[in-house]
Coordinates of C-alpha atoms in Angstrom, one line a residue:
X1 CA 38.1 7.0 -5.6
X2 CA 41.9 5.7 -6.5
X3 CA 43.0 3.2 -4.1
X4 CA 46.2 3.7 -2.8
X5 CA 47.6 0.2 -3.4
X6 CA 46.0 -0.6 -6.9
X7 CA 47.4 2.9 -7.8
X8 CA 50.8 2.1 -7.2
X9 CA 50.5 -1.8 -8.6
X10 CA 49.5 0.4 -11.8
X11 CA 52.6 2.0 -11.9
X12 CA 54.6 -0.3 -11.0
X13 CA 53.2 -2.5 -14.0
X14 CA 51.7 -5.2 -11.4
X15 CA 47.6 -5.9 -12.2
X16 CA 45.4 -5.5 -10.0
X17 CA 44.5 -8.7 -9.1
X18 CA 48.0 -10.0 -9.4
X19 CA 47.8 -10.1 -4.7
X20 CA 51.4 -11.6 -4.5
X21 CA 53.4 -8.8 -3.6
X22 CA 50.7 -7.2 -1.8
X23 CA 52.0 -7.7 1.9
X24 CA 55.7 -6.1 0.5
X25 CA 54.3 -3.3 -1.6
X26 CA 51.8 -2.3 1.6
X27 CA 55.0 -2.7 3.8
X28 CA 57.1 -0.3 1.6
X29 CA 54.0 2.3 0.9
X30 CA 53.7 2.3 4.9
X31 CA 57.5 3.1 4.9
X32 CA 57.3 6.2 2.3
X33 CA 54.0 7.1 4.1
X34 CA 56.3 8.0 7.5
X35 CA 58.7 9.7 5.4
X36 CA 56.1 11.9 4.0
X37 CA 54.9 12.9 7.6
X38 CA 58.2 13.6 8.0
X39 CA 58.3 16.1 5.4
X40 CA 55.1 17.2 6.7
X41 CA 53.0 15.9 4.3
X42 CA 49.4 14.9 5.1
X43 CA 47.8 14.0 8.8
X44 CA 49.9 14.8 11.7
X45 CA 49.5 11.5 13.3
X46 CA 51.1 9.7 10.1
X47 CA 49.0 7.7 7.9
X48 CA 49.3 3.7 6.7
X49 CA 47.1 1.3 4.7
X50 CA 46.0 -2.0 5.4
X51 CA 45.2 -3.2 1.8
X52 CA 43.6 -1.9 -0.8
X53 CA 40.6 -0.1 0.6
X54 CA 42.3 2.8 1.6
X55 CA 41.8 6.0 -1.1
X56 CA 44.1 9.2 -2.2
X57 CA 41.9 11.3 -0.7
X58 CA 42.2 10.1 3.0
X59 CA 45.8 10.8 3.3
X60 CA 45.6 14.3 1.0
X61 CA 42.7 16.1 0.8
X62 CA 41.5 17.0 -2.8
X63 CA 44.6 19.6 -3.3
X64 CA 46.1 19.8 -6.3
X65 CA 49.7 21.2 -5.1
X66 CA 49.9 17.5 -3.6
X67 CA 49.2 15.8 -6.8
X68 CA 52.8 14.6 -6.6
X69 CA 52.7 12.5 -3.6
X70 CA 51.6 9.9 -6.1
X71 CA 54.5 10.5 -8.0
X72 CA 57.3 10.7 -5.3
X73 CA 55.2 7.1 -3.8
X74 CA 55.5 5.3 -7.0
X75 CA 59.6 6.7 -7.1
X76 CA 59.8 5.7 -3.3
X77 CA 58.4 2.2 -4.0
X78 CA 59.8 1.5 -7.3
X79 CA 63.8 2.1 -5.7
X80 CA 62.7 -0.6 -3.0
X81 CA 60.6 -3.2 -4.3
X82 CA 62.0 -3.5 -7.8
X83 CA 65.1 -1.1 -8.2
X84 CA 66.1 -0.6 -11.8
X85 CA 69.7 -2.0 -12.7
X86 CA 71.5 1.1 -14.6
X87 CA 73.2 3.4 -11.9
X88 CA 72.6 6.0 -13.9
X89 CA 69.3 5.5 -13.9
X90 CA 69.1 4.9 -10.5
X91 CA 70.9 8.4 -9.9
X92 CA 68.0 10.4 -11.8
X93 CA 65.2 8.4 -10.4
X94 CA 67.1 10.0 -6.7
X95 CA 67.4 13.3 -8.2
X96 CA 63.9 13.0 -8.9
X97 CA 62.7 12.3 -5.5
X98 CA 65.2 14.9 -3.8
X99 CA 63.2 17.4 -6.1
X100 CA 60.1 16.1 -5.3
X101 CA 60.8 16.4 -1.5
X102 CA 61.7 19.7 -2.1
X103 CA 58.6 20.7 -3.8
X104 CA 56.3 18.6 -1.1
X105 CA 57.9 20.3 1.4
X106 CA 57.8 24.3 0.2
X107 CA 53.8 22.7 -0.5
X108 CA 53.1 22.3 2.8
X109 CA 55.4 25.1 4.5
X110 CA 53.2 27.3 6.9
X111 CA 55.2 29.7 5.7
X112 CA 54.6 30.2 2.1
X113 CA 54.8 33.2 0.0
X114 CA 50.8 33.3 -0.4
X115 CA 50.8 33.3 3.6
X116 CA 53.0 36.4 3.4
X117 CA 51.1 38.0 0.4
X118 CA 47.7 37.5 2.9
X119 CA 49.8 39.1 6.0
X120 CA 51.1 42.1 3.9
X121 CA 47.7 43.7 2.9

């Protein structure tokens, strides 16, 4: 099981027992975490972590079309807690996470074309 926290310390080139941006990076997962539930990604009540016990797999079941939560949460993160100083490469990192949002979002839609495939037999 991938902790949430140490997963996105990973990424964002932080070790895992390096604790000192803990309280921000939890603060700023919590934050992308609402967004998500926004989109309508994972539980309906919304979802936050409290350090790093919490796992991948209780905010997404085992479902590979939301593999890229992790992705779009290290993005999220990464443009708060240490945004990169290029514009232009803060502009692709956004273009990134609108696609990403996008993709999320036609993930979870109720109303997907395999839904409609199901309802046309």
């Amino acid at each position: 099981m991938e902790s949430i926290l140490t997963s996105i310390k990973k990424m964002l080139g932080i070790i895992e027992e390096y604790e000192q941006f803990d309280a921000d990076l939890i603060m700023h997962i919590n934050s992308v975490f609402m967004i998500l539930n926004q989109i309508g990604v994972g539980p309906s009540r919304g979802f936050s972590i409290k350090g790093e016990d919490e796992v991948w797999t209780d905010f997404i079941p085992d479902d590979s079309r939301l593999e890229l939560v992790k992705s779009y949460m290290h993005l999220k993160v990464k443009l708060i807690f240490d945004p990169p100083l290029g514009s232009a490469v803060i502009e692709a990192m956004n273009r990134m996470i609108s696609e990403f949002e996008w993709r999320l979002s036609v993930a979870v839609d109720p109303g997907d074309s395999k839904g409609e495939e199901e309802n046309s037999k």
